[in-house]
């Protein structure tokens, strides 16, 4: 029985490039899936549920009214007078200007209505309230 000449044996090689490709793919995959699991609206507000909630066009101002009574405009704290003055200017520039209020479900109903009345007082006519769609768990 004749054995092969050892000079013609191909030496095994360790190919690292495909392994790097796979590792980068896994890294990107887990980064993307973890982003989809995180609520991108980072404000600590629990919105009430509404079974008939509808998707509305994008609001120009998203005002968040937190449980502690603080006001936030697009994820930045703001005082009421500055907010109302800015809303008045925007309403005068654009008649289609709209505001969506994201009020925590633990907020006093009177405080939410007072904020809506303040917006109406400065001339904002297109107001909306944000809610989670679906039945309350």
Tab-separated table of N, CA and C in Angstrom:
chain	number	residue	atom	x	y	z
A	1	UNK	N	0.832	-1.151	0.000
A	1	UNK	CA	0.000	0.000	0.000
A	1	UNK	C	0.894	1.236	0.000
A	2	UNK	N	0.559	2.106	-0.884
A	2	UNK	CA	1.401	3.281	-1.059
A	2	UNK	C	0.774	4.487	-0.354
A	3	UNK	N	1.551	5.184	0.430
A	3	UNK	CA	1.086	6.380	1.128
A	3	UNK	C	1.422	7.610	0.301
A	4	UNK	N	0.630	8.632	0.528
A	4	UNK	CA	0.883	9.877	-0.209
A	4	UNK	C	2.113	10.580	0.328
A	5	UNK	N	2.674	11.300	-0.561
A	5	UNK	CA	3.854	12.068	-0.194
A	5	UNK	C	3.418	13.244	0.696
A	6	UNK	N	3.992	13.436	1.868
A	6	UNK	CA	3.580	14.507	2.776
A	6	UNK	C	3.794	15.903	2.198
A	7	UNK	N	4.589	16.041	1.169
A	7	UNK	CA	4.801	17.366	0.573
A	7	UNK	C	3.548	17.872	-0.132
A	8	UNK	N	2.653	16.971	-0.529
A	8	UNK	CA	1.468	17.372	-1.284
A	8	UNK	C	0.230	17.547	-0.413
A	9	UNK	N	0.367	17.324	0.862
A	9	UNK	CA	-0.769	17.549	1.754
A	9	UNK	C	-0.974	19.046	1.933
A	10	UNK	N	-2.224	19.467	1.856
A	10	UNK	CA	-2.541	20.880	2.058
A	10	UNK	C	-2.652	21.134	3.562
A	11	UNK	N	-1.948	22.111	4.011
A	11	UNK	CA	-1.976	22.436	5.425
A	11	UNK	C	-3.323	23.088	5.764
A	12	UNK	N	-3.960	22.687	6.848
A	12	UNK	CA	-5.222	23.330	7.229
A	12	UNK	C	-4.961	24.787	7.614
A	13	UNK	N	-5.902	25.626	7.253
A	13	UNK	CA	-5.746	27.045	7.579
A	13	UNK	C	-6.970	27.513	8.363
A	14	UNK	N	-6.732	28.469	9.161
A	14	UNK	CA	-7.790	29.045	9.979
A	14	UNK	C	-8.203	30.356	9.320
A	15	UNK	N	-9.430	30.405	8.793
A	15	UNK	CA	-9.893	31.593	8.073
A	15	UNK	C	-10.678	32.475	9.048
A	16	UNK	N	-10.096	33.601	9.366
A	16	UNK	CA	-10.702	34.471	10.368
A	16	UNK	C	-11.675	35.485	9.758
A	17	UNK	N	-11.529	35.818	8.500
A	17	UNK	CA	-12.383	36.830	7.867
A	17	UNK	C	-13.860	36.430	7.905
A	18	UNK	N	-14.248	35.212	7.530
A	18	UNK	CA	-15.670	34.856	7.636
A	18	UNK	C	-16.188	34.897	9.078
A	19	UNK	N	-15.323	34.552	10.031
A	19	UNK	CA	-15.748	34.601	11.421
A	19	UNK	C	-15.994	36.048	11.861
A	20	UNK	N	-15.171	36.968	11.409
A	20	UNK	CA	-15.374	38.383	11.729
A	20	UNK	C	-16.677	38.873	11.113
A	21	UNK	N	-16.963	38.461	9.882
A	21	UNK	CA	-18.219	38.843	9.237
A	21	UNK	C	-19.419	38.364	10.045
A	22	UNK	N	-19.367	37.143	10.496
A	22	UNK	CA	-20.476	36.590	11.279
A	22	UNK	C	-20.622	37.339	12.600
A	23	UNK	N	-19.523	37.657	13.238
A	23	UNK	CA	-19.590	38.373	14.514
A	23	UNK	C	-20.170	39.779	14.334
A	24	UNK	N	-19.783	40.474	13.275
A	24	UNK	CA	-20.363	41.790	13.017
A	24	UNK	C	-21.850	41.685	12.710
A	25	UNK	N	-22.246	40.681	11.965
A	25	UNK	CA	-23.662	40.480	11.684
A	25	UNK	C	-24.437	40.259	12.983
A	26	UNK	N	-23.921	39.423	13.870
A	26	UNK	CA	-24.595	39.178	15.143
A	26	UNK	C	-24.652	40.446	15.994
A	27	UNK	N	-23.582	41.220	15.986
A	27	UNK	CA	-23.563	42.467	16.737
A	27	UNK	C	-24.648	43.420	16.236
A	28	UNK	N	-24.722	43.606	14.932
A	28	UNK	CA	-25.727	44.498	14.352
A	28	UNK	C	-27.129	43.958	14.618
A	29	UNK	N	-27.312	42.668	14.488
A	29	UNK	CA	-28.625	42.062	14.721
A	29	UNK	C	-29.102	42.330	16.149
A	30	UNK	N	-28.257	42.098	17.136
A	30	UNK	CA	-28.675	42.306	18.515
A	30	UNK	C	-28.843	43.785	18.849
A	31	UNK	N	-28.058	44.645	18.221
A	31	UNK	CA	-28.251	46.079	18.437
A	31	UNK	C	-29.601	46.521	17.901
A	32	UNK	N	-29.960	46.077	16.713
A	32	UNK	CA	-31.235	46.475	16.116
A	32	UNK	C	-32.422	45.899	16.887
A	33	UNK	N	-32.330	44.666	17.315
A	33	UNK	CA	-33.450	44.091	18.060
A	33	UNK	C	-33.591	44.729	19.435
A	34	UNK	N	-32.496	45.117	20.056
A	34	UNK	CA	-32.616	45.769	21.359
A	34	UNK	C	-33.218	47.161	21.215
A	35	UNK	N	-32.973	47.847	20.101
A	35	UNK	CA	-33.597	49.150	19.882
A	35	UNK	C	-35.100	49.026	19.720
A	36	UNK	N	-35.553	47.959	19.093
A	36	UNK	CA	-36.992	47.799	18.902
A	36	UNK	C	-37.691	47.440	20.203
A	37	UNK	N	-36.953	46.977	21.195
A	37	UNK	CA	-37.555	46.602	22.466
A	37	UNK	C	-37.645	47.783	23.433
A	38	UNK	N	-37.002	48.876	23.129
A	38	UNK	CA	-36.967	50.034	24.016
A	38	UNK	C	-37.981	51.053	23.535
A	39	UNK	N	-38.752	51.614	24.475
A	39	UNK	CA	-39.682	52.673	24.133
A	39	UNK	C	-38.876	53.937	23.871
A	40	UNK	N	-38.959	54.451	22.647
A	40	UNK	CA	-38.132	55.594	22.283
A	40	UNK	C	-38.621	56.894	22.905
A	41	UNK	N	-39.871	56.940	23.320
A	41	UNK	CA	-40.350	58.109	24.053
A	41	UNK	C	-39.935	57.910	25.506
A	42	UNK	N	-38.916	58.607	25.922
A	42	UNK	CA	-38.317	58.340	27.220
A	42	UNK	C	-38.992	59.068	28.366
A	43	UNK	N	-39.974	59.903	28.088
A	43	UNK	CA	-40.664	60.602	29.162
A	43	UNK	C	-41.433	59.586	29.986
A	44	UNK	N	-41.363	59.712	31.305
A	44	UNK	CA	-42.045	58.784	32.194
A	44	UNK	C	-43.512	59.107	32.348
A	45	UNK	N	-44.281	58.964	31.276
A	45	UNK	CA	-45.703	59.271	31.299
A	45	UNK	C	-46.470	58.016	30.941
A	46	UNK	N	-47.469	57.683	31.756
A	46	UNK	CA	-48.343	56.561	31.445
A	46	UNK	C	-49.605	57.134	30.823
A	47	UNK	N	-49.753	56.938	29.522
A	47	UNK	CA	-50.912	57.469	28.825
A	47	UNK	C	-52.132	56.616	29.122
A	48	UNK	N	-53.314	57.242	29.152
A	48	UNK	CA	-54.532	56.453	29.303
A	48	UNK	C	-54.804	55.659	28.032
A	49	UNK	N	-55.650	54.649	28.141
A	49	UNK	CA	-56.000	53.825	26.990
A	49	UNK	C	-57.324	54.290	26.411
A	50	UNK	N	-57.463	54.162	25.098
A	50	UNK	CA	-58.714	54.471	24.411
A	50	UNK	C	-58.934	53.413	23.345
A	51	UNK	N	-60.081	52.755	23.393
A	51	UNK	CA	-60.333	51.672	22.439
A	51	UNK	C	-60.549	52.203	21.026
A	52	UNK	N	-60.940	53.452	20.890
A	52	UNK	CA	-61.197	54.033	19.573
A	52	UNK	C	-60.136	55.057	19.172
A	53	UNK	N	-58.943	54.941	19.708
A	53	UNK	CA	-57.870	55.889	19.390
A	53	UNK	C	-57.482	55.767	17.925
A	54	UNK	N	-57.228	56.903	17.294
A	54	UNK	CA	-56.862	56.941	15.879
A	54	UNK	C	-55.492	57.579	15.725
A	55	UNK	N	-54.784	57.161	14.688
A	55	UNK	CA	-53.498	57.768	14.360
A	55	UNK	C	-53.758	59.106	13.688
A	56	UNK	N	-53.164	60.159	14.205
A	56	UNK	CA	-53.341	61.500	13.676
A	56	UNK	C	-52.069	61.939	12.964
A	57	UNK	N	-52.170	62.950	12.083
A	57	UNK	CA	-50.954	63.470	11.454
A	57	UNK	C	-50.002	64.015	12.514
A	58	UNK	N	-48.753	64.092	12.165
A	58	UNK	CA	-47.722	64.525	13.114
A	58	UNK	C	-48.031	65.918	13.642
A	59	UNK	N	-47.946	66.067	14.947
A	59	UNK	CA	-48.195	67.357	15.580
A	59	UNK	C	-46.946	68.215	15.483
A	60	UNK	N	-47.170	69.511	15.451
A	60	UNK	CA	-46.031	70.405	15.431
A	60	UNK	C	-45.487	70.611	16.838
A	61	UNK	N	-46.352	70.559	17.841
A	61	UNK	CA	-45.918	70.621	19.235
A	61	UNK	C	-46.463	69.394	19.949
A	62	UNK	N	-45.592	68.690	20.629
A	62	UNK	CA	-46.003	67.597	21.507
A	62	UNK	C	-45.667	68.046	22.919
A	63	UNK	N	-46.704	68.351	23.685
A	63	UNK	CA	-46.543	68.858	25.042
A	63	UNK	C	-46.846	67.720	26.004
A	64	UNK	N	-45.918	67.456	26.906
A	64	UNK	CA	-46.097	66.393	27.893
A	64	UNK	C	-46.362	67.023	29.248
A	65	UNK	N	-47.447	66.589	29.872
A	65	UNK	CA	-47.808	67.041	31.210
A	65	UNK	C	-47.593	65.865	32.147
A	66	UNK	N	-46.553	65.965	32.950
A	66	UNK	CA	-46.185	64.849	33.828
A	66	UNK	C	-46.999	64.883	35.116
A	67	UNK	N	-46.952	63.781	35.829
A	67	UNK	CA	-47.734	63.630	37.057
A	67	UNK	C	-47.366	64.685	38.100
A	68	UNK	N	-46.114	65.126	38.107
A	68	UNK	CA	-45.697	66.142	39.080
A	68	UNK	C	-46.090	67.557	38.657
A	69	UNK	N	-46.760	67.695	37.504
A	69	UNK	CA	-47.229	68.994	37.038
A	69	UNK	C	-46.258	69.713	36.125
A	70	UNK	N	-45.103	69.133	35.853
A	70	UNK	CA	-44.122	69.795	34.987
A	70	UNK	C	-44.520	69.652	33.521
A	71	UNK	N	-44.187	70.670	32.752
A	71	UNK	CA	-44.476	70.696	31.315
A	71	UNK	C	-43.199	70.440	30.533
A	72	UNK	N	-43.313	69.670	29.471
A	72	UNK	CA	-42.184	69.356	28.603
A	72	UNK	C	-42.631	69.578	27.169
A	73	UNK	N	-41.800	70.227	26.385
A	73	UNK	CA	-42.063	70.426	24.962
A	73	UNK	C	-41.012	69.650	24.189
A	74	UNK	N	-41.449	68.628	23.476
A	74	UNK	CA	-40.540	67.783	22.691
A	74	UNK	C	-39.348	67.323	23.528
A	75	UNK	N	-39.627	66.748	24.678
A	75	UNK	CA	-38.627	66.157	25.574
A	75	UNK	C	-37.677	67.171	26.204
A	76	UNK	N	-38.088	68.428	26.313
A	76	UNK	CA	-37.290	69.454	26.994
A	76	UNK	C	-38.211	70.208	27.957
A	77	UNK	N	-37.794	70.411	29.201
A	77	UNK	CA	-38.660	71.118	30.153
A	77	UNK	C	-38.878	72.568	29.721
A	78	UNK	N	-40.088	73.063	30.002
A	78	UNK	CA	-40.444	74.428	29.613
A	78	UNK	C	-41.481	74.947	30.599
A	79	UNK	N	-41.464	76.263	30.852
A	79	UNK	CA	-42.486	76.821	31.733
A	79	UNK	C	-43.703	77.214	30.896
A	80	UNK	N	-44.837	77.350	31.564
A	80	UNK	CA	-46.115	77.544	30.870
A	80	UNK	C	-46.143	78.843	30.064
A	81	UNK	N	-45.618	79.928	30.612
A	81	UNK	CA	-45.671	81.217	29.908
A	81	UNK	C	-44.869	81.173	28.603
A	82	UNK	N	-43.681	80.589	28.657
A	82	UNK	CA	-42.853	80.469	27.449
A	82	UNK	C	-43.535	79.583	26.417
A	83	UNK	N	-44.131	78.493	26.878
A	83	UNK	CA	-44.832	77.578	25.977
A	83	UNK	C	-45.995	78.269	25.288
A	84	UNK	N	-46.799	78.997	26.045
A	84	UNK	CA	-47.962	79.662	25.459
A	84	UNK	C	-47.552	80.783	24.508
A	85	UNK	N	-46.495	81.527	24.847
A	85	UNK	CA	-46.016	82.587	23.951
A	85	UNK	C	-45.508	81.991	22.643
A	86	UNK	N	-44.788	80.893	22.735
A	86	UNK	CA	-44.282	80.225	21.532
A	86	UNK	C	-45.430	79.670	20.697
A	87	UNK	N	-46.435	79.107	21.358
A	87	UNK	CA	-47.595	78.571	20.633
A	87	UNK	C	-48.356	79.690	19.930
A	88	UNK	N	-48.472	80.849	20.577
A	88	UNK	CA	-49.158	81.987	19.949
A	88	UNK	C	-48.419	82.408	18.674
A	89	UNK	N	-47.081	82.486	18.746
A	89	UNK	CA	-46.291	82.856	17.566
A	89	UNK	C	-46.462	81.837	16.443
A	90	UNK	N	-46.417	80.563	16.790
A	90	UNK	CA	-46.558	79.517	15.766
A	90	UNK	C	-47.943	79.553	15.133
A	91	UNK	N	-48.976	79.816	15.941
A	91	UNK	CA	-50.338	79.873	15.407
A	91	UNK	C	-50.494	81.049	14.448
A	92	UNK	N	-49.847	82.167	14.752
A	92	UNK	CA	-49.930	83.328	13.868
A	92	UNK	C	-49.194	83.078	12.559
A	93	UNK	N	-48.106	82.288	12.590
A	93	UNK	CA	-47.357	81.976	11.374
A	93	UNK	C	-48.078	80.963	10.499
A	94	UNK	N	-48.714	79.975	11.132
A	94	UNK	CA	-49.314	78.865	10.393
A	94	UNK	C	-50.689	78.568	10.976
A	95	UNK	N	-51.724	78.729	10.168
A	95	UNK	CA	-53.086	78.491	10.659
A	95	UNK	C	-53.363	77.007	10.893
A	96	UNK	N	-52.525	76.124	10.327
A	96	UNK	CA	-52.704	74.683	10.531
A	96	UNK	C	-51.903	74.163	11.722
A	97	UNK	N	-51.357	75.056	12.515
A	97	UNK	CA	-50.566	74.671	13.679
A	97	UNK	C	-51.420	73.845	14.632
A	98	UNK	N	-50.848	72.754	15.144
A	98	UNK	CA	-51.598	71.916	16.080
A	98	UNK	C	-50.719	71.494	17.244
A	99	UNK	N	-51.379	71.155	18.331
A	99	UNK	CA	-50.709	70.757	19.567
A	99	UNK	C	-51.333	69.455	20.042
A	100	UNK	N	-50.488	68.510	20.422
A	100	UNK	CA	-50.952	67.274	21.049
A	100	UNK	C	-50.433	67.267	22.476
A	101	UNK	N	-51.344	67.065	23.415
A	101	UNK	CA	-50.996	67.032	24.831
A	101	UNK	C	-50.924	65.575	25.268
A	102	UNK	N	-49.773	65.203	25.799
A	102	UNK	CA	-49.573	63.862	26.368
A	102	UNK	C	-49.612	64.018	27.877
A	103	UNK	N	-50.780	63.773	28.469
A	103	UNK	CA	-50.936	63.922	29.915
A	103	UNK	C	-50.898	62.550	30.572
A	104	UNK	N	-50.180	62.461	31.684
A	104	UNK	CA	-50.125	61.216	32.445
A	104	UNK	C	-51.535	60.864	32.915
A	105	UNK	N	-51.860	59.566	32.907
A	105	UNK	CA	-53.222	59.173	33.275
A	105	UNK	C	-53.513	59.421	34.750
A	106	UNK	N	-52.499	59.667	35.556
A	106	UNK	CA	-52.711	59.991	36.957
A	106	UNK	C	-52.913	61.481	37.208
A	107	UNK	N	-52.887	62.288	36.152
A	107	UNK	CA	-53.057	63.740	36.297
A	107	UNK	C	-54.498	64.077	36.650
A	108	UNK	N	-54.648	65.190	37.356
A	108	UNK	CA	-55.968	65.718	37.673
A	108	UNK	C	-56.616	66.212	36.374
A	109	UNK	N	-57.848	65.819	36.144
A	109	UNK	CA	-58.562	66.192	34.926
A	109	UNK	C	-58.661	67.713	34.787
A	110	UNK	N	-58.830	68.403	35.896
A	110	UNK	CA	-58.931	69.859	35.862
A	110	UNK	C	-57.647	70.518	35.379
A	111	UNK	N	-56.498	69.954	35.740
A	111	UNK	CA	-55.219	70.517	35.290
A	111	UNK	C	-55.044	70.365	33.784
A	112	UNK	N	-55.484	69.229	33.249
A	112	UNK	CA	-55.389	69.008	31.798
A	112	UNK	C	-56.310	69.981	31.070
A	113	UNK	N	-57.531	70.147	31.577
A	113	UNK	CA	-58.473	71.072	30.939
A	113	UNK	C	-57.985	72.514	31.038
A	114	UNK	N	-57.349	72.880	32.144
A	114	UNK	CA	-56.811	74.237	32.286
A	114	UNK	C	-55.729	74.492	31.246
A	115	UNK	N	-54.886	73.496	30.987
A	115	UNK	CA	-53.846	73.653	29.967
A	115	UNK	C	-54.473	73.800	28.578
A	116	UNK	N	-55.486	72.991	28.285
A	116	UNK	CA	-56.165	73.108	26.989
A	116	UNK	C	-56.831	74.474	26.848
A	117	UNK	N	-57.442	74.980	27.921
A	117	UNK	CA	-58.056	76.311	27.881
A	117	UNK	C	-57.012	77.399	27.656
A	118	UNK	N	-55.836	77.243	28.260
A	118	UNK	CA	-54.769	78.224	28.046
A	118	UNK	C	-54.346	78.253	26.577
A	119	UNK	N	-54.250	77.080	25.947
A	119	UNK	CA	-53.912	77.047	24.524
A	119	UNK	C	-55.001	77.718	23.693
A	120	UNK	N	-56.254	77.470	24.014
A	120	UNK	CA	-57.353	78.115	23.277
A	120	UNK	C	-57.325	79.620	23.480
A	121	UNK	N	-56.979	80.058	24.690
A	121	UNK	CA	-56.923	81.488	24.992
A	121	UNK	C	-55.895	82.208	24.128
A	122	UNK	N	-54.770	81.554	23.804
A	122	UNK	CA	-53.746	82.203	22.981
A	122	UNK	C	-53.997	82.001	21.489
A	123	UNK	N	-55.080	81.302	21.126
A	123	UNK	CA	-55.449	81.202	19.716
A	123	UNK	C	-55.218	79.862	19.052
A	124	UNK	N	-54.724	78.878	19.763
A	124	UNK	CA	-54.520	77.551	19.169
A	124	UNK	C	-55.870	76.848	19.126
A	125	UNK	N	-56.288	76.446	17.931
A	125	UNK	CA	-57.611	75.826	17.796
A	125	UNK	C	-57.541	74.326	17.528
A	126	UNK	N	-56.413	73.847	17.038
A	126	UNK	CA	-56.287	72.416	16.758
A	126	UNK	C	-55.515	71.762	17.897
A	127	UNK	N	-56.267	71.161	18.808
A	127	UNK	CA	-55.692	70.522	19.982
A	127	UNK	C	-56.052	69.048	19.986
A	128	UNK	N	-55.175	68.239	20.534
A	128	UNK	CA	-55.447	66.811	20.645
A	128	UNK	C	-54.879	66.260	21.933
A	129	UNK	N	-55.442	65.134	22.357
A	129	UNK	CA	-54.953	64.425	23.531
A	129	UNK	C	-54.408	63.084	23.086
A	130	UNK	N	-53.230	62.726	23.558
A	130	UNK	CA	-52.615	61.450	23.194
A	130	UNK	C	-53.135	60.358	24.119
A	131	UNK	N	-53.321	59.165	23.542
A	131	UNK	CA	-53.750	57.996	24.313
A	131	UNK	C	-53.143	56.762	23.683
A	132	UNK	N	-52.997	55.714	24.482
A	132	UNK	CA	-52.564	54.423	23.960
A	132	UNK	C	-53.774	53.760	23.316
A	133	UNK	N	-53.572	53.130	22.173
A	133	UNK	CA	-54.698	52.460	21.532
A	133	UNK	C	-54.891	51.073	22.131
A	134	UNK	N	-56.117	50.615	22.106
A	134	UNK	CA	-56.438	49.294	22.633
A	134	UNK	C	-57.118	49.386	23.978
A	135	UNK	N	-57.559	48.241	24.461
A	135	UNK	CA	-58.226	48.182	25.755
A	135	UNK	C	-57.193	48.224	26.868
A	136	UNK	N	-57.597	48.776	27.994
A	136	UNK	CA	-56.676	48.865	29.130
A	136	UNK	C	-56.431	47.478	29.700
A	137	UNK	N	-55.167	47.151	29.962
A	137	UNK	CA	-54.867	45.808	30.479
A	137	UNK	C	-55.339	45.629	31.907
